[in-house]
Amino acid sequence: VRLETVSSGAINVDQIISNAAADVVLDSAGAITSVDADDDAADITAANLTIEAATSVGASGKALDFNLTTSDITASGDVYFDVVGTGGHSTTIDLSAGNIEIDGRNTANDGGYEAITLADVDTDDGTVKVYNYANDITATLLDNSATDKDVRLETVSSGAINVDQIISNAAADVV
């Protein structure tokens, strides 16, 4: 599945359901948003998701809900998404500006819970917040060294926080 806007326009996602082995590519000259408020019901179901957005991906209160194995996101704005599957989710994110918030708590729909791996997450000017419920968060590489914004990794109920590498600015807090 491939959706693309060329010179302008956003991609507004209600639901994209693909084969469990398929890839989804979203390439937007604007933002990529969810049409509904946070509900923890999958907006995008696929094996792999690639996103390129000129601005933001999701929004506070309207995060995109992913049931994926991997996501690869490049954007210049905030990135908000929830993980709602059960098999584990690995993400690569490259932001030139903006905050990152990933939520695996699935509080609204009692959805699936899965481990979150931050394979290579980099923001040049933003905070990084990752929350998970009853599963691990693994930071293979998390880099926000270009900014004084904070990093927060939090598990609720159970789940470990495993860190391979977090590179942070000396003025930033890592909690």
XYZ file of N, CA and C in Angstrom:
525
model
N 0.854 -1.161 0.000
C 0.000 0.000 0.000
C 0.904 1.228 0.000
N 0.639 2.170 -0.908
C 1.407 3.412 -0.951
C 0.447 4.587 -1.124
N 0.525 5.561 -0.203
C -0.236 6.800 -0.312
C 0.765 7.949 -0.328
N 0.536 8.905 -1.266
C 1.493 9.998 -1.405
C 0.786 11.286 -1.798
N 1.181 12.387 -1.161
C 0.775 13.710 -1.630
C 2.032 14.347 -2.214
N 1.893 15.093 -3.307
C 3.076 15.538 -4.024
C 3.520 16.944 -3.628
N 2.785 17.968 -3.949
C 3.270 19.322 -3.664
C 2.648 19.926 -2.409
N 1.484 19.438 -2.015
C 0.853 19.895 -0.780
C -0.181 18.855 -0.357
N -0.706 19.044 0.832
C -1.753 18.152 1.314
C -1.264 17.181 2.366
N -2.183 16.821 3.246
C -1.910 15.877 4.327
C -2.491 14.512 3.978
N -2.059 13.510 4.697
C -2.665 12.178 4.626
C -3.389 11.973 5.951
N -4.719 11.799 5.886
C -5.545 11.595 7.072
C -5.975 10.138 7.110
N -5.560 9.419 8.137
C -5.754 7.973 8.202
C -6.912 7.625 9.133
N -7.864 6.854 8.605
C -8.886 6.244 9.439
C -8.449 4.813 9.728
N -8.268 4.020 8.664
C -7.832 2.648 8.850
C -7.173 2.133 7.576
N -5.968 1.589 7.712
C -5.267 0.903 6.630
C -4.967 -0.493 7.150
N -5.544 -1.487 6.501
C -5.328 -2.877 6.912
C -4.708 -3.604 5.725
N -3.511 -4.117 5.922
C -2.847 -4.847 4.845
C -2.525 -6.260 5.310
N -2.063 -7.057 4.376
C -1.613 -8.406 4.667
C -0.519 -8.351 5.725
N -0.460 -9.339 6.593
C 0.508 -9.358 7.691
C 1.959 -9.316 7.216
N 2.225 -9.646 5.964
C 3.586 -9.605 5.428
C 3.825 -8.369 4.563
N 2.831 -7.516 4.417
C 2.917 -6.384 3.492
C 3.534 -5.145 4.138
N 3.979 -4.246 3.257
C 4.525 -2.963 3.673
C 3.525 -1.861 3.349
N 3.533 -0.819 4.167
C 2.746 0.380 3.914
C 3.722 1.550 3.862
N 3.572 2.404 2.831
C 4.400 3.596 2.685
C 3.480 4.809 2.624
N 3.740 5.787 3.505
C 3.003 7.045 3.510
C 4.014 8.164 3.311
N 3.816 8.952 2.262
C 4.753 10.015 1.907
C 3.943 11.287 1.708
N 4.083 12.227 2.645
C 3.203 13.394 2.647
C 3.982 14.705 2.534
N 3.476 15.596 1.677
C 4.019 16.946 1.582
C 3.596 17.777 2.786
N 2.695 17.256 3.601
C 2.233 17.907 4.823
C 2.328 16.943 5.977
N 1.284 16.918 6.798
C 1.232 16.061 7.984
C 0.599 14.716 7.654
N 0.782 13.765 8.551
C 0.082 12.482 8.502
C -0.649 12.376 9.830
N -1.985 12.294 9.770
C -2.780 12.390 10.988
C -3.793 11.255 11.101
N -4.282 11.070 12.310
C -5.377 10.141 12.570
C -6.680 10.932 12.509
N -7.720 10.349 11.912
C -8.990 11.055 11.841
C -9.781 10.962 13.143
N -9.389 10.038 14.033
C -10.130 9.893 15.289
C -9.249 10.234 16.493
N -9.896 10.477 17.604
C -9.181 10.727 18.849
C -8.547 9.424 19.329
N -7.646 9.525 20.281
C -6.987 8.331 20.818
C -8.012 7.282 21.204
N -7.904 6.099 20.597
C -8.841 5.022 20.928
C -8.152 3.668 21.037
N -6.867 3.596 20.749
C -6.075 2.374 20.833
C -6.601 1.256 19.941
N -7.380 1.585 18.916
C -7.768 0.624 17.878
C -6.873 0.912 16.673
N -6.294 -0.122 16.095
C -5.275 0.056 15.060
C -5.762 0.914 13.900
N -5.017 1.979 13.625
C -5.243 2.784 12.429
C -4.498 2.167 11.244
N -3.310 1.603 11.516
C -2.506 0.980 10.461
C -2.065 -0.394 10.940
N -2.409 -1.418 10.150
C -2.008 -2.799 10.420
C -1.194 -3.287 9.236
N 0.050 -3.689 9.485
C 0.940 -4.166 8.426
C 2.167 -4.778 9.089
N 3.041 -5.324 8.266
C 4.316 -5.797 8.798
C 5.238 -4.606 9.035
N 5.399 -3.779 7.996
C 6.343 -2.669 8.053
C 5.685 -1.392 7.557
N 6.037 -0.281 8.195
C 5.512 1.017 7.820
C 6.673 1.977 7.614
N 6.659 2.678 6.464
C 7.624 3.739 6.208
C 6.847 5.032 6.055
N 7.249 6.043 6.811
C 6.592 7.350 6.763
C 7.628 8.418 6.462
N 7.288 9.285 5.506
C 8.030 10.519 5.283
C 7.004 11.637 5.306
N 7.160 12.558 6.272
C 6.211 13.657 6.423
C 6.968 14.970 6.490
N 6.502 15.946 5.718
C 7.140 17.256 5.741
C 6.936 17.947 7.080
N 5.862 17.584 7.777
C 5.614 18.173 9.099
C 5.435 17.054 10.122
N 4.277 16.965 10.760
C 4.089 16.073 11.897
C 3.452 14.733 11.520
N 3.535 13.808 12.486
C 2.917 12.482 12.378
C 2.087 12.292 13.641
N 0.759 12.183 13.484
C -0.118 12.117 14.646
C -0.133 13.450 15.368
N -0.842 13.490 16.495
C -0.918 14.714 17.299
C -1.307 14.322 18.717
N -1.052 15.199 19.649
C -1.456 14.950 21.023
C -2.976 14.805 21.067
N -3.458 13.702 21.625
C -4.892 13.426 21.675
C -5.433 12.764 20.416
N -4.623 12.701 19.362
C -5.009 12.056 18.103
C -3.816 11.279 17.542
N -3.193 10.485 18.409
C -2.038 9.690 17.996
C -2.465 8.631 16.989
N -1.565 8.308 16.074
C -1.809 7.180 15.173
C -1.597 5.894 15.963
N -2.452 4.907 15.739
C -2.357 3.622 16.433
C -1.789 2.584 15.475
N -0.627 1.999 15.827
C 0.092 1.075 14.952
C 0.018 -0.350 15.469
N -0.349 -1.290 14.582
C -0.184 -2.713 14.816
C 0.792 -3.178 13.743
N 2.081 -3.064 14.042
C 3.157 -3.289 13.081
C 4.286 -4.070 13.724
N 5.161 -4.578 12.890
C 6.409 -5.145 13.383
C 7.473 -4.063 13.448
N 7.562 -3.234 12.379
C 8.545 -2.157 12.356
C 7.944 -0.884 11.772
N 8.494 0.246 12.222
C 8.153 1.529 11.621
C 9.441 2.313 11.409
N 9.471 3.054 10.305
C 10.606 3.900 9.945
C 10.026 5.265 9.592
N 10.296 6.260 10.431
C 9.638 7.563 10.316
C 10.678 8.662 10.150
N 10.478 9.487 9.120
C 11.280 10.691 8.914
C 10.299 11.852 8.847
N 10.522 12.879 9.687
C 9.588 13.997 9.724
C 10.285 15.251 10.244
N 9.580 16.360 10.117
C 10.048 17.627 10.661
C 8.905 18.225 11.479
N 8.568 17.572 12.543
C 7.473 17.977 13.413
C 7.260 16.894 14.447
N 6.296 17.083 15.310
C 6.034 16.108 16.373
C 5.607 14.762 15.809
N 5.964 13.694 16.543
C 5.543 12.337 16.198
C 4.849 11.744 17.420
N 3.571 11.384 17.242
C 2.784 10.735 18.299
C 2.214 9.445 17.742
N 2.558 8.301 18.382
C 1.883 7.065 18.000
C 1.781 6.116 19.175
N 0.758 5.254 19.092
C 0.532 4.205 20.073
C 0.820 2.868 19.420
N 1.393 1.930 20.179
C 1.563 0.568 19.682
C 0.449 -0.286 20.286
N -0.272 -1.004 19.424
C -1.462 -1.725 19.882
C -1.468 -3.199 19.483
N -0.335 -3.729 19.068
C -0.265 -5.137 18.686
C 0.193 -5.995 19.845
N 0.701 -7.181 19.523
C 1.163 -8.082 20.574
C 2.511 -8.730 20.272
N 3.081 -8.502 19.111
C 4.296 -9.225 18.722
C 5.584 -8.463 18.882
N 5.560 -7.254 19.418
C 6.749 -6.429 19.532
C 6.816 -5.427 18.394
N 7.297 -4.233 18.702
C 7.374 -3.161 17.707
C 8.748 -2.519 17.792
N 9.440 -2.451 16.655
C 10.739 -1.797 16.565
C 10.596 -0.557 15.702
N 11.155 0.579 16.171
C 11.000 1.817 15.415
C 12.318 2.529 15.191
N 12.404 3.158 14.027
C 13.493 4.056 13.670
C 12.842 5.395 13.362
N 13.307 6.460 14.021
C 12.716 7.789 13.841
C 13.839 8.803 13.665
N 13.695 9.665 12.652
C 14.647 10.740 12.409
C 13.868 12.042 12.272
N 14.006 12.923 13.274
C 13.290 14.198 13.267
C 14.281 15.354 13.205
N 14.021 16.293 12.312
C 14.837 17.503 12.295
C 14.329 18.500 13.322
N 13.090 18.378 13.743
C 12.509 19.202 14.806
C 11.279 18.486 15.331
N 10.958 18.696 16.585
C 9.734 18.127 17.122
C 9.966 17.108 18.210
N 8.879 16.818 18.934
C 8.885 15.869 20.040
C 8.438 14.496 19.563
N 8.850 13.480 20.307
C 8.445 12.101 20.036
C 7.718 11.578 21.266
N 6.507 11.023 21.042
C 5.794 10.354 22.130
C 5.238 9.035 21.611
N 5.673 7.946 22.242
C 5.230 6.591 21.894
C 4.552 6.019 23.135
N 3.341 5.490 22.952
C 2.571 5.000 24.090
C 2.133 3.562 23.839
N 2.532 2.678 24.708
C 2.142 1.277 24.610
C 1.215 0.845 25.729
N 0.595 1.797 26.421
C -0.250 1.451 27.576
C -1.643 0.993 27.195
N -2.149 1.347 26.016
C -3.449 0.872 25.509
C -4.564 0.943 26.531
N -4.726 2.074 27.134
C -5.709 2.204 28.212
C -7.149 2.312 27.731
N -7.384 2.809 26.534
C -8.753 3.072 26.092
C -9.516 1.823 25.682
N -8.868 0.905 24.997
C -9.570 -0.262 24.456
C -9.071 -1.580 25.022
N -8.237 -1.527 26.067
C -7.663 -2.741 26.632
C -7.040 -3.581 25.519
N -6.292 -2.919 24.648
C -5.700 -3.577 23.482
C -4.536 -4.469 23.856
N -3.861 -4.956 22.839
C -2.693 -5.798 23.064
C -1.542 -4.988 23.636
N -0.639 -5.675 24.251
C 0.542 -5.031 24.816
C 1.757 -5.684 24.206
N 2.769 -4.880 23.885
C 3.944 -5.447 23.250
C 5.196 -4.683 23.624
N 6.333 -5.352 23.486
C 7.618 -4.721 23.734
C 7.872 -3.647 22.681
N 8.559 -2.582 23.090
C 8.905 -1.487 22.190
C 10.428 -1.402 22.121
N 10.956 -1.409 20.895
C 12.394 -1.254 20.688
C 12.652 0.040 19.936
N 13.474 0.891 20.523
C 13.901 2.127 19.879
C 15.207 1.793 19.153
N 15.075 1.311 17.906
C 16.232 0.816 17.163
C 17.224 1.931 16.854
N 16.713 3.083 16.418
C 17.539 4.247 16.105
C 16.618 5.460 16.100
N 16.546 6.145 17.228
C 15.629 7.267 17.394
C 16.450 8.535 17.622
N 16.212 9.548 16.774
C 17.019 10.759 16.793
C 16.127 11.976 16.597
N 16.200 12.932 17.524
C 15.524 14.209 17.336
C 16.527 15.329 17.548
N 16.544 16.283 16.625
C 17.479 17.399 16.724
C 16.989 18.486 17.661
N 15.686 18.507 17.980
C 15.167 19.558 18.848
C 13.828 19.141 19.446
N 13.852 18.180 20.361
C 12.592 17.767 20.964
C 12.784 16.770 22.086
N 11.732 16.623 22.879
C 11.729 15.634 23.948
C 11.413 14.250 23.363
N 11.789 13.220 24.096
C 11.439 11.844 23.745
C 10.761 11.238 24.967
N 9.496 10.784 24.785
C 8.758 10.136 25.861
C 8.231 8.810 25.336
N 8.547 7.737 26.065
C 8.070 6.404 25.681
C 7.491 5.746 26.925
N 6.233 5.300 26.805
C 5.523 4.646 27.905
C 5.111 3.248 27.452
N 5.186 2.275 28.360
C 4.741 0.928 28.018
C 4.114 0.271 29.233
N 3.270 -0.722 28.964
C 2.559 -1.444 30.013
C 2.920 -2.921 29.936
N 3.432 -3.461 31.021
C 3.675 -4.898 31.178
C 4.591 -5.485 30.112
N 5.416 -4.666 29.487
C 6.400 -5.126 28.503
C 7.611 -4.206 28.548
N 8.697 -4.685 27.971
C 9.960 -3.955 28.000
C 9.987 -2.784 27.029
N 10.862 -1.845 27.341
C 11.304 -0.805 26.413
C 12.806 -1.021 26.253
N 13.261 -1.149 25.017
C 14.687 -1.310 24.742
C 15.165 -0.130 23.914
N 16.158 0.592 24.434
C 16.761 1.710 23.711
C 18.075 1.229 23.116
N 18.013 0.758 21.864
C 19.230 0.328 21.181
C 20.083 1.546 20.867
N 19.467 2.583 20.278
C 20.137 3.866 20.062
C 19.096 4.969 20.124
N 19.248 5.847 21.099
C 18.372 7.008 21.246
C 19.289 8.225 21.357
N 19.127 9.187 20.438
C 20.031 10.337 20.380
C 19.232 11.633 20.354
N 19.350 12.414 21.425
C 18.812 13.769 21.409
C 19.896 14.734 21.882
N 21.138 14.438 21.502
C 22.287 15.218 21.950
C 22.320 16.628 21.382
N 21.593 16.892 20.305
C 21.587 18.218 19.693
C 20.643 19.180 20.411
N 19.949 18.722 21.436
C 18.968 19.564 22.129
C 19.086 19.381 23.639
N 18.591 20.350 24.379
C 18.595 20.244 25.837
C 17.275 19.687 26.370
N 16.462 19.086 25.490
C 15.162 18.525 25.876
C 15.362 17.154 26.533
N 14.392 16.744 27.350
C 14.518 15.553 28.178
C 14.111 14.266 27.468
N 14.565 13.151 28.043
C 14.198 11.799 27.612
C 13.508 11.129 28.788
N 12.346 10.505 28.525
C 11.629 9.774 29.581
C 11.221 8.407 29.033
N 11.667 7.349 29.693
C 11.267 5.980 29.382
C 10.591 5.436 30.635
N 9.347 4.927 30.482
C 8.589 4.501 31.666
C 7.777 3.252 31.359
N 7.911 2.252 32.214
C 7.055 1.075 32.127
C 6.099 1.088 33.310
N 4.875 0.596 33.089
C 3.846 0.552 34.116
C 3.487 -0.913 34.347
N 3.226 -1.297 35.574
C 2.848 -2.638 35.981
C 4.068 -3.551 36.024
N 4.674 -3.818 34.892
C 5.914 -4.592 34.847
C 6.609 -4.257 33.540
N 7.741 -4.877 33.314
C 8.525 -4.603 32.122
C 9.805 -3.877 32.489
N 10.862 -4.250 31.827
C 12.175 -3.667 32.092
C 12.480 -2.554 31.092
N 13.408 -1.710 31.461
C 13.961 -0.724 30.533
C 15.396 -1.152 30.272
N 15.663 -1.545 29.034
C 16.974 -2.019 28.623
C 17.634 -0.947 27.772
N 18.842 -0.554 28.154
C 19.517 0.524 27.447
C 20.827 0.017 26.873
N 20.954 0.158 25.560
C 22.238 -0.078 24.922
C 22.966 1.256 24.827
N 22.274 2.271 24.231
C 22.918 3.571 24.100
C 21.889 4.699 24.077
N 22.039 5.647 25.007
C 21.295 6.905 24.989
C 22.327 8.018 24.975
N 22.272 8.849 23.939
C 23.179 9.981 23.820
C 22.345 11.232 24.058
N 22.656 11.943 25.128
C 21.823 13.077 25.516
C 22.691 14.292 25.795
N 22.143 15.463 25.554
C 22.796 16.723 25.861
C 22.998 16.823 27.365
N 24.090 17.432 27.803
C 24.398 17.537 29.225
C 23.327 18.317 29.992
N 22.570 19.195 29.307
C 21.539 19.975 29.979
C 20.211 19.243 30.073
N 20.090 18.098 29.419
C 18.833 17.335 29.393
C 18.806 16.332 30.541
N 17.598 16.014 30.990
C 17.400 14.964 31.975
C 17.019 13.681 31.260
N 17.512 12.550 31.751
C 17.118 11.220 31.270
C 16.527 10.496 32.447
N 15.199 10.195 32.371
C 14.520 9.524 33.476
C 13.779 8.306 32.970
